[in-house]
mmCIF file of C-alpha atoms in Angstrom:
data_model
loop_
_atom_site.group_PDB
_atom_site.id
_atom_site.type_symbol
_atom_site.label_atom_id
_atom_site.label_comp_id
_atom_site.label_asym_id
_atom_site.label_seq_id
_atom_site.Cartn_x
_atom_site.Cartn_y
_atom_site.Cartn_z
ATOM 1 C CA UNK A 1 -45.096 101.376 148.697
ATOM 2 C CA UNK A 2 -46.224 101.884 144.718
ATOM 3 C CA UNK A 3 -48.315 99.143 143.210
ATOM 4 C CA UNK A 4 -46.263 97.229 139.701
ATOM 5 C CA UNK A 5 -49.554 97.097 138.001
ATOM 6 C CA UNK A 6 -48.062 94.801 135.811
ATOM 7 C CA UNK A 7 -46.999 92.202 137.881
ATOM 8 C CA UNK A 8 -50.109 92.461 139.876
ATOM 9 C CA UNK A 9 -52.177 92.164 136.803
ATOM 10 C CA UNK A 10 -49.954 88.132 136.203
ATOM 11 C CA UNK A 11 -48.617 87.101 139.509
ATOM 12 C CA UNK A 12 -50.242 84.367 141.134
ATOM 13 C CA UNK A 13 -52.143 85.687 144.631
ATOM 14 C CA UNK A 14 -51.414 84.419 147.816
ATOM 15 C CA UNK A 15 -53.149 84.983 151.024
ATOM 16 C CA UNK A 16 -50.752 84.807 153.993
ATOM 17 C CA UNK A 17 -52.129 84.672 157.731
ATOM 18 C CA UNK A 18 -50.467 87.452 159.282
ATOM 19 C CA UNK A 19 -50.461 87.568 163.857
ATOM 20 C CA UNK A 20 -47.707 90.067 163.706
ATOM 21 C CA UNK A 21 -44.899 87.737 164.824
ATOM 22 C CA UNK A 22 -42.049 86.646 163.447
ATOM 23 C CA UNK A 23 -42.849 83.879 161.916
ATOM 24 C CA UNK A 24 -45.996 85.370 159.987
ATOM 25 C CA UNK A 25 -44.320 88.306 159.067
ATOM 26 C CA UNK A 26 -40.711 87.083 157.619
ATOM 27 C CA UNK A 27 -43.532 84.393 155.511
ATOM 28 C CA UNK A 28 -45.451 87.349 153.703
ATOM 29 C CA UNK A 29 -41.821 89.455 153.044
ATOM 30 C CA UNK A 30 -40.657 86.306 151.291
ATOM 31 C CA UNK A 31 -43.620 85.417 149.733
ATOM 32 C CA UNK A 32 -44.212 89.009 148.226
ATOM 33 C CA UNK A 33 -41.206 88.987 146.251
ATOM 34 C CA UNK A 34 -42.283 86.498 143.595
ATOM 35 C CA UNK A 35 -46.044 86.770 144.564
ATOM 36 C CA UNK A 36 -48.524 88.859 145.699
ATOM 37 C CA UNK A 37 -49.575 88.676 148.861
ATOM 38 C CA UNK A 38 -52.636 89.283 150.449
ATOM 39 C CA UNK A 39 -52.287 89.432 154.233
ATOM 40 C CA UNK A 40 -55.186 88.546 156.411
ATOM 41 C CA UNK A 41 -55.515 89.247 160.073
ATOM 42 C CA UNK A 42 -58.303 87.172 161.775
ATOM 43 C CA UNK A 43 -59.368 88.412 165.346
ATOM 44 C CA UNK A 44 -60.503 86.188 167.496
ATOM 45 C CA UNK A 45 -61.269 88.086 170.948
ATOM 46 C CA UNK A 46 -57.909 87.449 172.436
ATOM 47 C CA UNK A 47 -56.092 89.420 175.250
ATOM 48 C CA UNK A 48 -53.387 90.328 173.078
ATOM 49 C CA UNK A 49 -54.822 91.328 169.383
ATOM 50 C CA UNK A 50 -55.344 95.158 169.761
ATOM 51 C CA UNK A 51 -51.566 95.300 170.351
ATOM 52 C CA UNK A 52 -50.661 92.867 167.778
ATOM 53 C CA UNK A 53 -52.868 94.099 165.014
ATOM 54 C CA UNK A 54 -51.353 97.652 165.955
ATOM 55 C CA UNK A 55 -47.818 96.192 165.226
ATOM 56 C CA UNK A 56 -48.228 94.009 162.447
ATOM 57 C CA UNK A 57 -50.252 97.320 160.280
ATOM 58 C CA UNK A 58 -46.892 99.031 161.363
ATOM 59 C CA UNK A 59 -45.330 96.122 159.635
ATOM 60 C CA UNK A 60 -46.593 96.048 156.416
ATOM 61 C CA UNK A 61 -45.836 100.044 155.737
ATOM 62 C CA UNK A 62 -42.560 99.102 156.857
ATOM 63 C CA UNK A 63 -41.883 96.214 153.770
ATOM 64 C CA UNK A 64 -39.059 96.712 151.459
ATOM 65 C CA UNK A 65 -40.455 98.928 148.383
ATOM 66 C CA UNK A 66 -40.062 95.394 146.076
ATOM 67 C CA UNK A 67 -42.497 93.873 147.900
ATOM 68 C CA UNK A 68 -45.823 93.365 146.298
ATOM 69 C CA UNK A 69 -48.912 93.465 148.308
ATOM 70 C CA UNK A 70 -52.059 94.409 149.311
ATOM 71 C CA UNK A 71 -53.426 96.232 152.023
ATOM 72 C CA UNK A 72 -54.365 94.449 155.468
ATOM 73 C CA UNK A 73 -57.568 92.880 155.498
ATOM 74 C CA UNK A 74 -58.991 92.091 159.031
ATOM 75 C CA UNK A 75 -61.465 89.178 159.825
ATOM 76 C CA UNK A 76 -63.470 88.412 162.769
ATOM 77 C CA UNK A 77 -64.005 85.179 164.660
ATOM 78 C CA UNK A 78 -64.300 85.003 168.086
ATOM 79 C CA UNK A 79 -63.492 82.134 169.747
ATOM 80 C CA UNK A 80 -65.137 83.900 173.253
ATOM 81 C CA UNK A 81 -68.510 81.899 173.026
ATOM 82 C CA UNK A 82 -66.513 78.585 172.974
ATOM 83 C CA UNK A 83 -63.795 79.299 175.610
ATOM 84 C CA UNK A 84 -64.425 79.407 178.620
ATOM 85 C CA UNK A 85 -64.239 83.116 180.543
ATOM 86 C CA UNK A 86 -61.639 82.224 182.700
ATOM 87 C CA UNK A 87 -59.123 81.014 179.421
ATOM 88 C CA UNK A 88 -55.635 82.225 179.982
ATOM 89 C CA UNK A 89 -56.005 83.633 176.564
ATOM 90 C CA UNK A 90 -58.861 85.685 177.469
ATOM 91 C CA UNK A 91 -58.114 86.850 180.609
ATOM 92 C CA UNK A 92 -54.820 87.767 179.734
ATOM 93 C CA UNK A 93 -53.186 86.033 182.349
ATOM 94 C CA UNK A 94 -50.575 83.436 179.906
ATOM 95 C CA UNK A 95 -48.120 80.702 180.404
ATOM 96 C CA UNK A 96 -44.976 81.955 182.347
ATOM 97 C CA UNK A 97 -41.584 82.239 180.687
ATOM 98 C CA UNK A 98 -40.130 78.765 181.274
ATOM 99 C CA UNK A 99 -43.114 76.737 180.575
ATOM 100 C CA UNK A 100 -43.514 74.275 177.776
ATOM 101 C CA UNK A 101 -45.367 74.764 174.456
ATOM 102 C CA UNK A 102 -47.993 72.633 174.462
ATOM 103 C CA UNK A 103 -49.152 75.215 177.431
ATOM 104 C CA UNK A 104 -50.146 77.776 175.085
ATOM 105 C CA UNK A 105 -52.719 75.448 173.054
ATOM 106 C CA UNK A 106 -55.878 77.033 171.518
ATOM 107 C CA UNK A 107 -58.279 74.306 170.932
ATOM 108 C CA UNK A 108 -58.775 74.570 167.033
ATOM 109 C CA UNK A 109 -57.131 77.699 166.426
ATOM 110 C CA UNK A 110 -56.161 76.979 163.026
ATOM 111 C CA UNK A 111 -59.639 75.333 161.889
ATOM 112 C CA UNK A 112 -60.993 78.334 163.068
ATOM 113 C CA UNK A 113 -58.598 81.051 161.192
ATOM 114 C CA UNK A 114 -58.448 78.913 157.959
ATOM 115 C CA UNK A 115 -61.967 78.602 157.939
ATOM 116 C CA UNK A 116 -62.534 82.276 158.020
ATOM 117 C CA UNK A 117 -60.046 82.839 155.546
ATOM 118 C CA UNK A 118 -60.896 80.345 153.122
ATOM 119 C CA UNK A 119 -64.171 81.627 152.932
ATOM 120 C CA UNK A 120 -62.629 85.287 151.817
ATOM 121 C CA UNK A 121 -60.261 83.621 149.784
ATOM 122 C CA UNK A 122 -63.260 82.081 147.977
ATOM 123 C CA UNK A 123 -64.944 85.118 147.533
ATOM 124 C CA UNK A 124 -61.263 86.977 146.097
ATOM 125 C CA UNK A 125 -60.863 84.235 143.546
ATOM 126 C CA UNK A 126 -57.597 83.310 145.150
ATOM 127 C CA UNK A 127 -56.859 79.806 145.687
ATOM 128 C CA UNK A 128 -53.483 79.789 148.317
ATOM 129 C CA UNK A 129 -53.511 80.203 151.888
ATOM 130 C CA UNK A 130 -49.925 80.462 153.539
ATOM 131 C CA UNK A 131 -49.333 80.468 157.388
ATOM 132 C CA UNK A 132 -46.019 80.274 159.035
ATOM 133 C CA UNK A 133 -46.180 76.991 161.574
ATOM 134 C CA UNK A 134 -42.535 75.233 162.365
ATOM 135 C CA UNK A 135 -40.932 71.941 162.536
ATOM 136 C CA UNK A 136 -41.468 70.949 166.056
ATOM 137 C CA UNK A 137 -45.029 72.504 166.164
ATOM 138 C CA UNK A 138 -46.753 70.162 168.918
ATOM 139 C CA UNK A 139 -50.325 70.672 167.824
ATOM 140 C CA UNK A 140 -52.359 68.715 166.352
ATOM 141 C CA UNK A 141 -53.944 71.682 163.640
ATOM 142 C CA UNK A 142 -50.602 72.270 162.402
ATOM 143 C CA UNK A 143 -49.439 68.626 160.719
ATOM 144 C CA UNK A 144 -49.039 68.165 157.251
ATOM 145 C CA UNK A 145 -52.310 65.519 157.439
ATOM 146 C CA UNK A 146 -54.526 68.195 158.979
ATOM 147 C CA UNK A 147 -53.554 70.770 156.350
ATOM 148 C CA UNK A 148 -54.233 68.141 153.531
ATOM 149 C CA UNK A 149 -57.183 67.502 155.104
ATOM 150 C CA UNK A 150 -58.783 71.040 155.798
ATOM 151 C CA UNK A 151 -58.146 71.921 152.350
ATOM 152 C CA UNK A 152 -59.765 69.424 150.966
ATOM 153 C CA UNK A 153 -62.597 70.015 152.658
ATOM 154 C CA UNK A 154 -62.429 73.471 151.750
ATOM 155 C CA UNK A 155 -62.025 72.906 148.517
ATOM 156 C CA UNK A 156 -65.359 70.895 148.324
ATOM 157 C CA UNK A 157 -67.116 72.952 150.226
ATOM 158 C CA UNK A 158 -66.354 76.505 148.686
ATOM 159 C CA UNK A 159 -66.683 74.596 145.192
ATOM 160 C CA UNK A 160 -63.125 76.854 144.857
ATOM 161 C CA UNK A 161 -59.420 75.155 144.978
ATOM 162 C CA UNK A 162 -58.134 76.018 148.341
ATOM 163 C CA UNK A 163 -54.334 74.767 149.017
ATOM 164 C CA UNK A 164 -52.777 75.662 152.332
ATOM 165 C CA UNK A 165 -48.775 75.858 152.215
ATOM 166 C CA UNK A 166 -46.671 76.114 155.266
ATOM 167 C CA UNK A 167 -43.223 77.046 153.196
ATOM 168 C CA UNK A 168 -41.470 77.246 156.622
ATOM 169 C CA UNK A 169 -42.941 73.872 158.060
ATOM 170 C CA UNK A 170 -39.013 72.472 158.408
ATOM 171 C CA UNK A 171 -37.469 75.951 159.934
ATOM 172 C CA UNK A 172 -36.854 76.424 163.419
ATOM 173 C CA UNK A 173 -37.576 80.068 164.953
ATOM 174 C CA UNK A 174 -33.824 81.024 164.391
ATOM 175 C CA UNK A 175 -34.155 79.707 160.911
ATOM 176 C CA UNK A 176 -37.199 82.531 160.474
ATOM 177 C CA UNK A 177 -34.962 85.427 161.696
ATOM 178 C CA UNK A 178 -32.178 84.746 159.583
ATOM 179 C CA UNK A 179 -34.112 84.350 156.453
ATOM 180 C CA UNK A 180 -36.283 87.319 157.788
ATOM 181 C CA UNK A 181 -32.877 89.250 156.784
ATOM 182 C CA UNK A 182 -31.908 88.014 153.734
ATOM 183 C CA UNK A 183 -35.269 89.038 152.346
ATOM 184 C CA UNK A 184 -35.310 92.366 154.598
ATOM 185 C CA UNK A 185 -38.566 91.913 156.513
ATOM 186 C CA UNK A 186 -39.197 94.430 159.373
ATOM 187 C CA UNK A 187 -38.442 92.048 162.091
ATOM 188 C CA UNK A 188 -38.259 94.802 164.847
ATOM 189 C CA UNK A 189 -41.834 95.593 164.070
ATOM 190 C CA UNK A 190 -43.156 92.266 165.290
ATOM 191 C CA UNK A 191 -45.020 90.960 167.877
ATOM 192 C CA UNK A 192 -44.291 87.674 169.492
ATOM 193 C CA UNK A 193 -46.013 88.101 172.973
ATOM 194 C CA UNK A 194 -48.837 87.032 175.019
ATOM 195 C CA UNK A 195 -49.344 89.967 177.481
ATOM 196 C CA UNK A 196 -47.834 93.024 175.602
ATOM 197 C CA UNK A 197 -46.986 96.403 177.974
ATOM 198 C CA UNK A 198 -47.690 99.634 175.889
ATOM 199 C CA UNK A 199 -46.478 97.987 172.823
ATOM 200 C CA UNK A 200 -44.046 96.420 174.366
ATOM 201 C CA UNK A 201 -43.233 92.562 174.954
ATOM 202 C CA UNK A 202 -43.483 91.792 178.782
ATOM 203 C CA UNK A 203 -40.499 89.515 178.515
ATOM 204 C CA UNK A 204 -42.490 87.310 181.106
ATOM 205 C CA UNK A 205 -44.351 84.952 178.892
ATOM 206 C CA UNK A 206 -42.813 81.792 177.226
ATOM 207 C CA UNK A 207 -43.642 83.393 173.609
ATOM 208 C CA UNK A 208 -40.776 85.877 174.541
ATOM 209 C CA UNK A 209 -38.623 83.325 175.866
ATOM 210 C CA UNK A 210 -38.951 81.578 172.519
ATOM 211 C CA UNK A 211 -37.981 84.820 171.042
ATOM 212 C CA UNK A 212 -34.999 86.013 172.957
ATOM 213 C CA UNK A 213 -33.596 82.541 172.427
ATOM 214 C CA UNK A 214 -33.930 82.718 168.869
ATOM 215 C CA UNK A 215 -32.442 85.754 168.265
ATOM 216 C CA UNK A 216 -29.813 85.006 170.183
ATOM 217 C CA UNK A 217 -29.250 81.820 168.156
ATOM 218 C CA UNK A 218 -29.288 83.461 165.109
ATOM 219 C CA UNK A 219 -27.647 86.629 165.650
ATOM 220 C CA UNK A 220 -25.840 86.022 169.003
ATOM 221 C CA UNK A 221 -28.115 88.859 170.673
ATOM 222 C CA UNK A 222 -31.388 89.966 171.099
ATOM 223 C CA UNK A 223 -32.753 93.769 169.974
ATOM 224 C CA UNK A 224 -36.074 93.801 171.308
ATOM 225 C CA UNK A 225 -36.694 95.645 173.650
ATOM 226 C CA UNK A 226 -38.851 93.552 177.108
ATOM 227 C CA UNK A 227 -40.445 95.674 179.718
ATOM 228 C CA UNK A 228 -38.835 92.789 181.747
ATOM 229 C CA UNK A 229 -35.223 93.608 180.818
ATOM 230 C CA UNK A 230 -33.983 89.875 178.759
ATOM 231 C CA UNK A 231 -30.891 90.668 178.543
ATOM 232 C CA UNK A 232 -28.414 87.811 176.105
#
């Protein structure tokens, strides 16, 4: 998409951590039309990134042509020297479809992506981090005290204001999807599963379930397309 040098040269910067899912990637549509955007992918070793980071690159090409932003920028930090070998996560073996959320907890997974970030952020003079949790968001990384907290800390220890926003912290997943069309994000080309098939979601894994639901929800039927057929 062309660059508005202008408005790049006077719009306020905003990093946006970007998995490829719905939730990420209706955030940085919205955000890029009155900011722009800077998404971040941070890898971490998990089963499911190679397909994800595939998607979400497919994503980004695919943003409406007002959209301001800047090309993908892709972090590492593993989390494989912490978990253990045998971690769902690693292994590629995840939650099944009707289990609960709280079964798909990664210990620290948002200390470990906003530290990352920040740290680039730091470096890129920009001083917002966006990510895309939801109300109802078990976890204890993902509160409003925890954000306050981490970027505080970040802020002190990067000597460089760091504020983390989650703009869709009282949206449920249906929420996301229709907002996702009013501001014409790519929604087909995300990823929201745990054990993709060739690019496809396995329909298998609760992260699908959570998906199907939603778009059913929201649009009273589901497009994407499961290599186990979910069917609204």
């Amino acid at each position: 998409m062309p660059v508005d040098h202008e408005f790049t040269l006077h719009a306020e910067r905003v990093a946006v951590l970007c998995s490829g899912g719905l939730d990420s990637v209706v955030l940085a549509a919205d955000l890029a039309t009155t900011a722009f955007v800077y998404p971040i992918y941070v890898t971490s070793g998990l089963a499911w990134e190679r397909e994800e980071q595939a998607m979400l690159e497919r994503a980004l090409t695919a943003f409406p042509d007002r959209s301001h932003l800047a090309p993908l920028h892709v972090l590492k930090a593993s989390v494989r020297d912490v978990y253990a070998p045998t971690h769902w996560s690693l292994t590629g073996a995840p939650p099944a479809y009707d289990t609960p959320d709280e079964d798909v907890y990664l210990v620290g997974r948002n200390v470990v992506l906003l530290g990352k970030a920040a740290v680039y952020c730091a470096i890129q003079k920009i001083s917002r981090i966006a990510l895309g949790p939801l109300a109802g968001n078990p976890f204890p990384d993902a509160t409003p005290e925890f954000f306050g907290a981490m970027a505080h800390a970040l802020s002190l220890g990067l000597d460089h204001p760091i504020r983390i926003e989650t703009p869709f912290r009282h949206f449920h997943k249906p929420d996301v999807i229709r907002r996702g069309q009013q501001v014409a994000a790519p929604m087909n080309l995300t990823m929201s599963c745990m054990k993709p098939v060739g690019g496809v979601h396995c329909g298998a894994c609760s992260k699908c379930r959570e998906r199907h639901d939603a778009f059913v929800e929201a649009l009273g039927s589901d497009p994407t397309i499961y290599a186990m057929s979910r069917r609204a």
